[in-house]
PDB file of C-alpha atoms in Angstrom:
ATOM      1  CA  UNK R  27     -30.100  30.084  51.787  1.00  0.00           C
ATOM      2  CA  UNK R  28     -26.481  28.936  52.049  1.00  0.00           C
ATOM      3  CA  UNK R  29     -27.517  25.881  54.090  1.00  0.00           C
ATOM      4  CA  UNK R  30     -30.275  25.026  51.595  1.00  0.00           C
ATOM      5  CA  UNK R  31     -27.845  25.370  48.694  1.00  0.00           C
ATOM      6  CA  UNK R  32     -25.404  23.025  50.391  1.00  0.00           C
ATOM      7  CA  UNK R  33     -28.094  20.405  51.032  1.00  0.00           C
ATOM      8  CA  UNK R  34     -29.384  20.525  47.449  1.00  0.00           C
ATOM      9  CA  UNK R  35     -25.847  20.215  46.064  1.00  0.00           C
ATOM     10  CA  UNK R  36     -25.285  17.118  48.220  1.00  0.00           C
ATOM     11  CA  UNK R  37     -28.514  15.588  46.914  1.00  0.00           C
ATOM     12  CA  UNK R  38     -27.581  15.987  43.245  1.00  0.00           C
ATOM     13  CA  UNK R  39     -23.849  15.215  43.668  1.00  0.00           C
ATOM     14  CA  UNK R  40     -24.177  11.390  43.327  1.00  0.00           C
ATOM     15  CA  UNK R  41     -26.389  11.722  40.240  1.00  0.00           C
ATOM     16  CA  UNK R  42     -24.940  10.785  36.865  1.00  0.00           C
ATOM     17  CA  UNK R  43     -27.425  13.081  35.149  1.00  0.00           C
ATOM     18  CA  UNK R  44     -27.425  16.805  34.430  1.00  0.00           C
ATOM     19  CA  UNK R  45     -29.341  19.198  36.675  1.00  0.00           C
ATOM     20  CA  UNK R  46     -30.390  22.796  36.084  1.00  0.00           C
ATOM     21  CA  UNK R  47     -31.595  24.546  39.229  1.00  0.00           C
ATOM     22  CA  UNK R  48     -32.694  28.023  40.238  1.00  0.00           C
ATOM     23  CA  UNK R  49     -33.939  28.803  43.745  1.00  0.00           C
ATOM     24  CA  UNK R  50     -35.055  32.354  44.531  1.00  0.00           C
ATOM     25  CA  UNK R  51     -36.272  33.440  47.963  1.00  0.00           C
ATOM     26  CA  UNK R  52     -38.718  36.242  47.219  1.00  0.00           C
ATOM     27  CA  UNK R  53     -38.691  37.436  50.842  1.00  0.00           C
ATOM     28  CA  UNK R  54     -34.935  37.861  51.225  1.00  0.00           C
ATOM     29  CA  UNK R  55     -33.967  38.328  47.577  1.00  0.00           C
ATOM     30  CA  UNK R  56     -31.372  35.540  47.809  1.00  0.00           C
ATOM     31  CA  UNK R  57     -30.906  33.392  44.720  1.00  0.00           C
ATOM     32  CA  UNK R  58     -28.915  30.272  43.892  1.00  0.00           C
ATOM     33  CA  UNK R  59     -28.345  29.037  40.348  1.00  0.00           C
ATOM     34  CA  UNK R  60     -26.765  25.810  39.075  1.00  0.00           C
ATOM     35  CA  UNK R  61     -26.336  25.106  35.330  1.00  0.00           C
ATOM     36  CA  UNK R  62     -28.927  27.831  34.902  1.00  0.00           C
ATOM     37  CA  UNK R  63     -28.217  28.425  31.185  1.00  0.00           C
ATOM     38  CA  UNK R  64     -28.097  24.731  30.247  1.00  0.00           C
ATOM     39  CA  UNK R  65     -30.828  23.816  27.772  1.00  0.00           C
ATOM     40  CA  UNK R  66     -33.091  20.856  28.563  1.00  0.00           C
ATOM     41  CA  UNK R  67     -35.855  19.235  26.561  1.00  0.00           C
ATOM     42  CA  UNK R  68     -38.868  21.178  27.830  1.00  0.00           C
ATOM     43  CA  UNK R  69     -41.403  18.335  28.092  1.00  0.00           C
ATOM     44  CA  UNK R  70     -44.607  19.637  29.708  1.00  0.00           C
ATOM     45  CA  UNK R  71     -42.988  22.589  31.485  1.00  0.00           C
ATOM     46  CA  UNK R  72     -43.472  24.422  28.161  1.00  0.00           C
ATOM     47  CA  UNK R  73     -47.172  24.547  29.071  1.00  0.00           C
ATOM     48  CA  UNK R  74     -46.497  27.372  31.547  1.00  0.00           C
ATOM     49  CA  UNK R  75     -45.365  29.914  28.904  1.00  0.00           C
ATOM     50  CA  UNK R  76     -48.154  28.641  26.627  1.00  0.00           C
ATOM     51  CA  UNK R  77     -50.612  29.505  29.409  1.00  0.00           C
ATOM     52  CA  UNK R  78     -49.007  32.949  29.684  1.00  0.00           C
ATOM     53  CA  UNK R  79     -49.489  33.497  25.932  1.00  0.00           C
ATOM     54  CA  UNK R  80     -53.176  32.602  26.229  1.00  0.00           C
ATOM     55  CA  UNK R  81     -53.572  35.074  29.099  1.00  0.00           C
ATOM     56  CA  UNK R  82     -51.811  37.695  26.979  1.00  0.00           C
ATOM     57  CA  UNK R  83     -54.466  37.180  24.294  1.00  0.00           C
ATOM     58  CA  UNK R  84     -57.160  37.409  26.973  1.00  0.00           C
ATOM     59  CA  UNK R  85     -55.612  40.654  28.233  1.00  0.00           C
ATOM     60  CA  UNK R  86     -55.862  42.082  24.711  1.00  0.00           C
ATOM     61  CA  UNK R  87     -59.543  41.042  24.524  1.00  0.00           C
ATOM     62  CA  UNK R  88     -58.765  38.721  21.619  1.00  0.00           C
ATOM     63  CA  UNK R  89     -60.223  35.822  23.589  1.00  0.00           C
ATOM     64  CA  UNK R  90     -62.607  35.294  26.494  1.00  0.00           C
ATOM     65  CA  UNK R  91     -62.441  32.617  29.200  1.00  0.00           C
ATOM     66  CA  UNK R  92     -66.056  31.755  28.352  1.00  0.00           C
ATOM     67  CA  UNK R  93     -65.292  31.051  24.669  1.00  0.00           C
ATOM     68  CA  UNK R  94     -66.385  27.518  23.798  1.00  0.00           C
ATOM     69  CA  UNK R  95     -63.834  25.150  22.267  1.00  0.00           C
ATOM     70  CA  UNK R  96     -65.250  22.206  20.315  1.00  0.00           C
ATOM     71  CA  UNK R  97     -63.316  18.925  20.424  1.00  0.00           C
ATOM     72  CA  UNK R  98     -62.531  17.254  17.096  1.00  0.00           C
ATOM     73  CA  UNK R  99     -61.331  13.666  16.898  1.00  0.00           C
ATOM     74  CA  UNK R 100     -58.553  14.524  14.465  1.00  0.00           C
ATOM     75  CA  UNK R 101     -57.062  16.852  17.087  1.00  0.00           C
ATOM     76  CA  UNK R 102     -56.814  14.188  19.771  1.00  0.00           C
ATOM     77  CA  UNK R 103     -53.283  13.153  20.787  1.00  0.00           C
ATOM     78  CA  UNK R 104     -52.002  10.591  23.267  1.00  0.00           C
ATOM     79  CA  UNK R 105     -50.039  10.867  26.480  1.00  0.00           C
ATOM     80  CA  UNK R 106     -51.373  12.783  29.469  1.00  0.00           C
ATOM     81  CA  UNK R 107     -54.889  14.130  29.707  1.00  0.00           C
ATOM     82  CA  UNK R 108     -58.579  13.267  29.542  1.00  0.00           C
ATOM     83  CA  UNK R 109     -59.745  15.242  26.496  1.00  0.00           C
ATOM     84  CA  UNK R 110     -58.599  12.461  24.149  1.00  0.00           C
ATOM     85  CA  UNK R 111     -61.166  10.181  25.813  1.00  0.00           C
ATOM     86  CA  UNK R 112     -64.145  12.559  25.586  1.00  0.00           C
ATOM     87  CA  UNK R 113     -66.829  12.368  22.894  1.00  0.00           C
ATOM     88  CA  UNK R 114     -65.870  14.317  19.756  1.00  0.00           C
ATOM     89  CA  UNK R 115     -68.071  17.365  19.392  1.00  0.00           C
ATOM     90  CA  UNK R 116     -68.018  18.078  23.127  1.00  0.00           C
ATOM     91  CA  UNK R 117     -67.575  21.790  23.823  1.00  0.00           C
ATOM     92  CA  UNK R 118     -65.724  23.184  26.827  1.00  0.00           C
ATOM     93  CA  UNK R 119     -65.033  26.789  27.847  1.00  0.00           C
ATOM     94  CA  UNK R 120     -61.532  28.096  27.254  1.00  0.00           C
ATOM     95  CA  UNK R 121     -61.045  28.335  31.041  1.00  0.00           C
ATOM     96  CA  UNK R 122     -61.435  24.552  31.339  1.00  0.00           C
ATOM     97  CA  UNK R 123     -59.023  23.876  28.461  1.00  0.00           C
ATOM     98  CA  UNK R 124     -56.360  25.989  30.183  1.00  0.00           C
ATOM     99  CA  UNK R 125     -57.038  24.281  33.508  1.00  0.00           C
ATOM    100  CA  UNK R 126     -56.692  20.779  32.029  1.00  0.00           C
ATOM    101  CA  UNK R 127     -53.467  21.702  30.226  1.00  0.00           C
ATOM    102  CA  UNK R 128     -51.892  22.644  33.542  1.00  0.00           C
ATOM    103  CA  UNK R 129     -53.388  20.443  36.272  1.00  0.00           C
ATOM    104  CA  UNK R 130     -53.572  17.210  34.251  1.00  0.00           C
ATOM    105  CA  UNK R 131     -50.903  18.130  31.707  1.00  0.00           C
ATOM    106  CA  UNK R 132     -53.442  17.428  28.954  1.00  0.00           C
ATOM    107  CA  UNK R 133     -51.635  17.266  25.607  1.00  0.00           C
ATOM    108  CA  UNK R 134     -54.772  17.620  23.486  1.00  0.00           C
ATOM    109  CA  UNK R 135     -55.706  20.753  25.452  1.00  0.00           C
ATOM    110  CA  UNK R 136     -52.186  22.082  24.904  1.00  0.00           C
ATOM    111  CA  UNK R 137     -52.319  21.637  21.147  1.00  0.00           C
ATOM    112  CA  UNK R 138     -55.753  23.288  20.975  1.00  0.00           C
ATOM    113  CA  UNK R 139     -54.314  26.328  22.778  1.00  0.00           C
ATOM    114  CA  UNK R 140     -51.228  26.433  20.547  1.00  0.00           C
ATOM    115  CA  UNK R 141     -53.521  26.550  17.504  1.00  0.00           C
ATOM    116  CA  UNK R 142     -55.658  29.187  19.180  1.00  0.00           C
ATOM    117  CA  UNK R 143     -52.877  31.703  19.908  1.00  0.00           C
ATOM    118  CA  UNK R 144     -50.215  30.624  17.396  1.00  0.00           C
ATOM    119  CA  UNK R 145     -46.575  29.586  17.713  1.00  0.00           C
ATOM    120  CA  UNK R 146     -45.255  33.094  17.016  1.00  0.00           C
ATOM    121  CA  UNK R 147     -47.315  34.633  19.823  1.00  0.00           C
ATOM    122  CA  UNK R 148     -46.046  32.010  22.254  1.00  0.00           C
ATOM    123  CA  UNK R 149     -42.474  32.734  21.173  1.00  0.00           C
ATOM    124  CA  UNK R 150     -43.090  36.474  21.617  1.00  0.00           C
ATOM    125  CA  UNK R 151     -44.588  35.971  25.081  1.00  0.00           C
ATOM    126  CA  UNK R 152     -41.485  34.006  26.094  1.00  0.00           C
ATOM    127  CA  UNK R 153     -39.226  36.737  24.722  1.00  0.00           C
ATOM    128  CA  UNK R 154     -41.207  39.497  26.435  1.00  0.00           C
ATOM    129  CA  UNK R 155     -40.986  37.618  29.749  1.00  0.00           C
ATOM    130  CA  UNK R 156     -37.189  37.512  29.486  1.00  0.00           C
ATOM    131  CA  UNK R 157     -36.763  33.869  28.431  1.00  0.00           C
ATOM    132  CA  UNK R 158     -33.665  34.452  26.286  1.00  0.00           C
ATOM    133  CA  UNK R 159     -32.298  30.891  26.049  1.00  0.00           C
ATOM    134  CA  UNK R 160     -35.467  28.804  25.724  1.00  0.00           C
ATOM    135  CA  UNK R 161     -37.119  27.856  22.422  1.00  0.00           C
ATOM    136  CA  UNK R 162     -40.592  26.817  21.313  1.00  0.00           C
ATOM    137  CA  UNK R 163     -41.423  25.322  17.908  1.00  0.00           C
ATOM    138  CA  UNK R 164     -43.613  22.250  18.279  1.00  0.00           C
ATOM    139  CA  UNK R 165     -47.047  21.064  19.238  1.00  0.00           C
ATOM    140  CA  UNK R 166     -46.987  17.990  21.500  1.00  0.00           C
ATOM    141  CA  UNK R 167     -47.042  14.287  20.689  1.00  0.00           C
ATOM    142  CA  UNK R 168     -46.483  14.804  16.958  1.00  0.00           C
ATOM    143  CA  UNK R 169     -44.486  12.325  14.902  1.00  0.00           C
ATOM    144  CA  UNK R 170     -42.860  15.009  12.715  1.00  0.00           C
ATOM    145  CA  UNK R 171     -41.158  17.712  14.777  1.00  0.00           C
ATOM    146  CA  UNK R 172     -40.412  21.133  13.334  1.00  0.00           C
ATOM    147  CA  UNK R 173     -37.046  21.057  11.496  1.00  0.00           C
ATOM    148  CA  UNK R 174     -36.286  24.507  12.940  1.00  0.00           C
ATOM    149  CA  UNK R 175     -35.778  23.013  16.381  1.00  0.00           C
ATOM    150  CA  UNK R 176     -37.344  21.536  19.500  1.00  0.00           C
ATOM    151  CA  UNK R 177     -38.965  22.884  22.636  1.00  0.00           C
ATOM    152  CA  UNK R 178     -36.096  23.641  25.024  1.00  0.00           C
ATOM    153  CA  UNK R 179     -35.909  25.421  28.369  1.00  0.00           C
ATOM    154  CA  UNK R 180     -33.203  26.796  30.642  1.00  0.00           C
ATOM    155  CA  UNK R 181     -33.666  26.939  34.412  1.00  0.00           C
ATOM    156  CA  UNK R 182     -32.757  30.634  34.393  1.00  0.00           C
ATOM    157  CA  UNK R 183     -35.571  31.422  31.950  1.00  0.00           C
ATOM    158  CA  UNK R 184     -38.191  29.428  33.833  1.00  0.00           C
ATOM    159  CA  UNK R 185     -37.121  31.072  37.076  1.00  0.00           C
ATOM    160  CA  UNK R 186     -37.546  34.526  35.515  1.00  0.00           C
ATOM    161  CA  UNK R 187     -41.023  33.617  34.211  1.00  0.00           C
ATOM    162  CA  UNK R 188     -42.166  32.271  37.592  1.00  0.00           C
ATOM    163  CA  UNK R 189     -40.718  35.202  39.534  1.00  0.00           C
ATOM    164  CA  UNK R 190     -42.631  37.627  37.331  1.00  0.00           C
ATOM    165  CA  UNK R 191     -45.774  35.590  37.915  1.00  0.00           C
ATOM    166  CA  UNK R 192     -45.206  35.505  41.688  1.00  0.00           C
ATOM    167  CA  UNK R 193     -44.710  39.275  41.742  1.00  0.00           C
ATOM    168  CA  UNK R 194     -47.795  39.956  39.641  1.00  0.00           C
ATOM    169  CA  UNK R 195     -45.777  41.122  36.646  1.00  0.00           C
ATOM    170  CA  UNK R 196     -46.486  38.356  34.096  1.00  0.00           C
ATOM    171  CA  UNK R 197     -49.032  39.760  31.607  1.00  0.00           C
ATOM    172  CA  UNK R 198     -50.828  41.674  34.408  1.00  0.00           C
ATOM    173  CA  UNK R 199     -51.455  41.514  38.150  1.00  0.00           C
ATOM    174  CA  UNK R 200     -54.836  39.838  37.644  1.00  0.00           C
ATOM    175  CA  UNK R 201     -53.520  37.407  35.015  1.00  0.00           C
ATOM    176  CA  UNK R 202     -50.605  36.437  37.280  1.00  0.00           C
ATOM    177  CA  UNK R 203     -53.027  35.742  40.133  1.00  0.00           C
ATOM    178  CA  UNK R 204     -55.281  33.599  37.920  1.00  0.00           C
ATOM    179  CA  UNK R 205     -52.312  31.605  36.580  1.00  0.00           C
ATOM    180  CA  UNK R 206     -51.048  30.952  40.117  1.00  0.00           C
ATOM    181  CA  UNK R 207     -54.531  29.861  41.189  1.00  0.00           C
ATOM    182  CA  UNK R 208     -54.634  27.369  38.304  1.00  0.00           C
ATOM    183  CA  UNK R 209     -51.188  25.979  39.131  1.00  0.00           C
ATOM    184  CA  UNK R 210     -52.147  25.580  42.805  1.00  0.00           C
ATOM    185  CA  UNK R 211     -54.816  23.099  41.633  1.00  0.00           C
ATOM    186  CA  UNK R 212     -52.099  20.858  40.143  1.00  0.00           C
ATOM    187  CA  UNK R 213     -52.942  17.140  40.283  1.00  0.00           C
ATOM    188  CA  UNK R 214     -49.392  15.872  39.624  1.00  0.00           C
ATOM    189  CA  UNK R 215     -47.669  16.097  42.997  1.00  0.00           C
ATOM    190  CA  UNK R 216     -45.171  13.217  42.866  1.00  0.00           C
ATOM    191  CA  UNK R 217     -41.946  15.207  42.535  1.00  0.00           C
ATOM    192  CA  UNK R 218     -40.984  18.263  44.629  1.00  0.00           C
ATOM    193  CA  UNK R 219     -43.999  18.065  47.035  1.00  0.00           C
ATOM    194  CA  UNK R 220     -44.080  14.258  47.275  1.00  0.00           C
ATOM    195  CA  UNK R 221     -42.594  14.059  50.792  1.00  0.00           C
ATOM    196  CA  UNK R 222     -44.466  17.048  52.234  1.00  0.00           C
ATOM    197  CA  UNK R 223     -47.299  16.765  54.786  1.00  0.00           C
ATOM    198  CA  UNK R 224     -50.616  16.093  53.098  1.00  0.00           C
ATOM    199  CA  UNK R 225     -52.289  19.374  52.099  1.00  0.00           C
ATOM    200  CA  UNK R 226     -55.433  17.859  53.641  1.00  0.00           C
ATOM    201  CA  UNK R 227     -53.722  17.528  57.039  1.00  0.00           C
ATOM    202  CA  UNK R 228     -54.932  19.648  59.954  1.00  0.00           C
ATOM    203  CA  UNK R 229     -51.245  20.383  60.696  1.00  0.00           C
ATOM    204  CA  UNK R 230     -51.707  19.715  64.413  1.00  0.00           C
ATOM    205  CA  UNK R 231     -48.097  18.500  64.542  1.00  0.00           C
ATOM    206  CA  UNK R 232     -46.910  22.093  64.381  1.00  0.00           C
ATOM    207  CA  UNK R 233     -45.701  22.002  60.774  1.00  0.00           C
ATOM    208  CA  UNK R 234     -47.073  24.953  58.803  1.00  0.00           C
ATOM    209  CA  UNK R 235     -49.439  24.526  55.883  1.00  0.00           C
ATOM    210  CA  UNK R 236     -48.038  24.875  52.382  1.00  0.00           C
ATOM    211  CA  UNK R 237     -49.218  25.583  48.861  1.00  0.00           C
ATOM    212  CA  UNK R 238     -47.330  24.918  45.658  1.00  0.00           C
ATOM    213  CA  UNK R 239     -48.232  26.399  42.280  1.00  0.00           C
ATOM    214  CA  UNK R 240     -46.332  24.016  40.045  1.00  0.00           C
ATOM    215  CA  UNK R 241     -45.948  22.232  36.733  1.00  0.00           C
ATOM    216  CA  UNK R 242     -44.037  19.034  36.094  1.00  0.00           C
ATOM    217  CA  UNK R 243     -42.547  17.682  32.895  1.00  0.00           C
ATOM    218  CA  UNK R 244     -41.515  14.125  32.105  1.00  0.00           C
ATOM    219  CA  UNK R 245     -40.346  11.871  29.321  1.00  0.00           C
ATOM    220  CA  UNK R 246     -38.096   8.847  29.958  1.00  0.00           C
ATOM    221  CA  UNK R 247     -34.735  10.104  31.205  1.00  0.00           C
ATOM    222  CA  UNK R 248     -35.974  13.693  31.648  1.00  0.00           C
ATOM    223  CA  UNK R 249     -37.889  14.910  34.692  1.00  0.00           C
ATOM    224  CA  UNK R 250     -38.675  18.470  35.800  1.00  0.00           C
ATOM    225  CA  UNK R 251     -40.713  20.234  38.462  1.00  0.00           C
ATOM    226  CA  UNK R 252     -41.037  24.012  38.635  1.00  0.00           C
ATOM    227  CA  UNK R 253     -43.208  26.378  40.625  1.00  0.00           C
ATOM    228  CA  UNK R 254     -43.797  28.786  43.483  1.00  0.00           C
ATOM    229  CA  UNK R 255     -43.814  27.551  47.093  1.00  0.00           C
ATOM    230  CA  UNK R 256     -45.999  29.341  49.643  1.00  0.00           C
ATOM    231  CA  UNK R 257     -45.457  28.640  53.363  1.00  0.00           C
ATOM    232  CA  UNK R 258     -46.983  31.148  55.761  1.00  0.00           C
ATOM    233  CA  UNK R 259     -45.903  34.573  54.499  1.00  0.00           C
ATOM    234  CA  UNK R 260     -42.905  33.074  52.681  1.00  0.00           C
ATOM    235  CA  UNK R 261     -42.548  32.627  48.915  1.00  0.00           C
ATOM    236  CA  UNK R 262     -39.819  30.796  47.043  1.00  0.00           C
ATOM    237  CA  UNK R 263     -39.532  30.220  43.303  1.00  0.00           C
ATOM    238  CA  UNK R 264     -38.022  26.866  42.379  1.00  0.00           C
ATOM    239  CA  UNK R 265     -36.961  25.410  39.049  1.00  0.00           C
ATOM    240  CA  UNK R 266     -35.434  21.932  38.998  1.00  0.00           C
ATOM    241  CA  UNK R 267     -34.676  20.371  35.607  1.00  0.00           C
ATOM    242  CA  UNK R 268     -32.980  17.012  35.077  1.00  0.00           C
ATOM    243  CA  UNK R 269     -31.977  14.773  32.207  1.00  0.00           C
ATOM    244  CA  UNK R 270     -29.957  11.617  31.508  1.00  0.00           C
ATOM    245  CA  UNK R 271     -30.933  10.177  34.883  1.00  0.00           C
ATOM    246  CA  UNK R 272     -32.824   7.066  35.960  1.00  0.00           C
ATOM    247  CA  UNK R 273     -36.509   7.973  36.326  1.00  0.00           C
ATOM    248  CA  UNK R 274     -36.898   6.483  39.793  1.00  0.00           C
ATOM    249  CA  UNK R 275     -33.756   8.189  41.075  1.00  0.00           C
ATOM    250  CA  UNK R 276     -34.619  11.585  39.570  1.00  0.00           C
ATOM    251  CA  UNK R 277     -38.046  11.483  41.196  1.00  0.00           C
ATOM    252  CA  UNK R 278     -36.484  10.578  44.556  1.00  0.00           C
ATOM    253  CA  UNK R 279     -33.972  13.444  44.332  1.00  0.00           C
ATOM    254  CA  UNK R 280     -36.705  15.905  43.371  1.00  0.00           C
ATOM    255  CA  UNK R 281     -38.816  14.868  46.355  1.00  0.00           C
ATOM    256  CA  UNK R 282     -35.818  15.266  48.659  1.00  0.00           C
ATOM    257  CA  UNK R 283     -35.104  18.733  47.253  1.00  0.00           C
ATOM    258  CA  UNK R 284     -38.745  19.702  47.800  1.00  0.00           C
ATOM    259  CA  UNK R 285     -38.564  18.490  51.379  1.00  0.00           C
ATOM    260  CA  UNK R 286     -35.459  20.581  52.043  1.00  0.00           C
ATOM    261  CA  UNK R 287     -37.128  23.665  50.541  1.00  0.00           C
ATOM    262  CA  UNK R 288     -40.202  23.167  52.726  1.00  0.00           C
ATOM    263  CA  UNK R 289     -38.138  22.876  55.923  1.00  0.00           C
ATOM    264  CA  UNK R 290     -36.086  25.907  54.880  1.00  0.00           C
ATOM    265  CA  UNK R 291     -39.278  27.930  54.550  1.00  0.00           C
ATOM    266  CA  UNK R 292     -40.689  26.554  57.820  1.00  0.00           C
ATOM    267  CA  UNK R 293     -37.710  27.918  59.757  1.00  0.00           C
ATOM    268  CA  UNK R 294     -38.479  31.412  58.580  1.00  0.00           C
ATOM    269  CA  UNK R 295     -42.253  31.445  59.175  1.00  0.00           C
TER     270      UNK R 295
END
C-alpha cells in the first residue's frame, strides 16, 4: 500500500482544497489515513448511515421491505432523484425507496426514510457503528436547517462504517450483504470509477473485472465518493472527501485516485 499512498498523495498535492482520505485493504489489513478526523459537509454520503438505520429498524421487525410508502406532493423536494416527478399518491415498497435513495441519490426518498425511522435513531445507528466525529441533524433540501448543527462527516467515521459493512458486521450479516448489493447498483459512477474499464466489458484485454459498492456526495465546492472496491478476491474500503476545490478538478482527481486503486488491486489478484 505504500506505493498507492505515495501516488494518491501526489494526486492531491497540487490541490488548493482540503481532502480527507481513508484507504483500508481488507485482505492485508493495511490502512492509510489523511485528515481522517477533519469534518466535511456530508452532502449525500449521509444517505449511507441513513440506509443503515432503516436496516436496523428492519432487523428489529419494526418495518418490512414490502411496506408501501405513499408519495405526497408536500413531501417532494428538489435536487437529485425521480420521486419528485412521479404522480402524488403513487405507492412504492420500502425496498424501492431505499434503492432510489442510494443509486439515484433521491432526496425525496431520503426525507421519507428520515421521517420513517427518525433523526434520533439515525444518530444512534451512527454512534453504534463507531462514527464518533460525524453529525446528523437535517433532512435534505430544506431552507431552514436545524440550529443544532449540520450534517457533517469525517473520513475516519465513514471508513469504519464501510469496513463493518464489508465484513458483515453492520446491523447484521444479511443486512450488510443487502446494503452492499444496493450500493453495487449505483448509477452515479463519474468519480472514483470514472476511468475504469466499462463494467459491461468482456475484459478480454486481461484486466480483471471490478465491482464498486459506492455512494457519492456533491454540492458546489464539495465532492465525495466512498465505497467498497471488489477486484477478484480483493476488497478495499475507500473514503475520499473533498471541499473548497474546483468541481471539475475535484472530479478529475477522484477519477485518478480510483484508477490507482484499481491498478493496485489488479496487481494482487
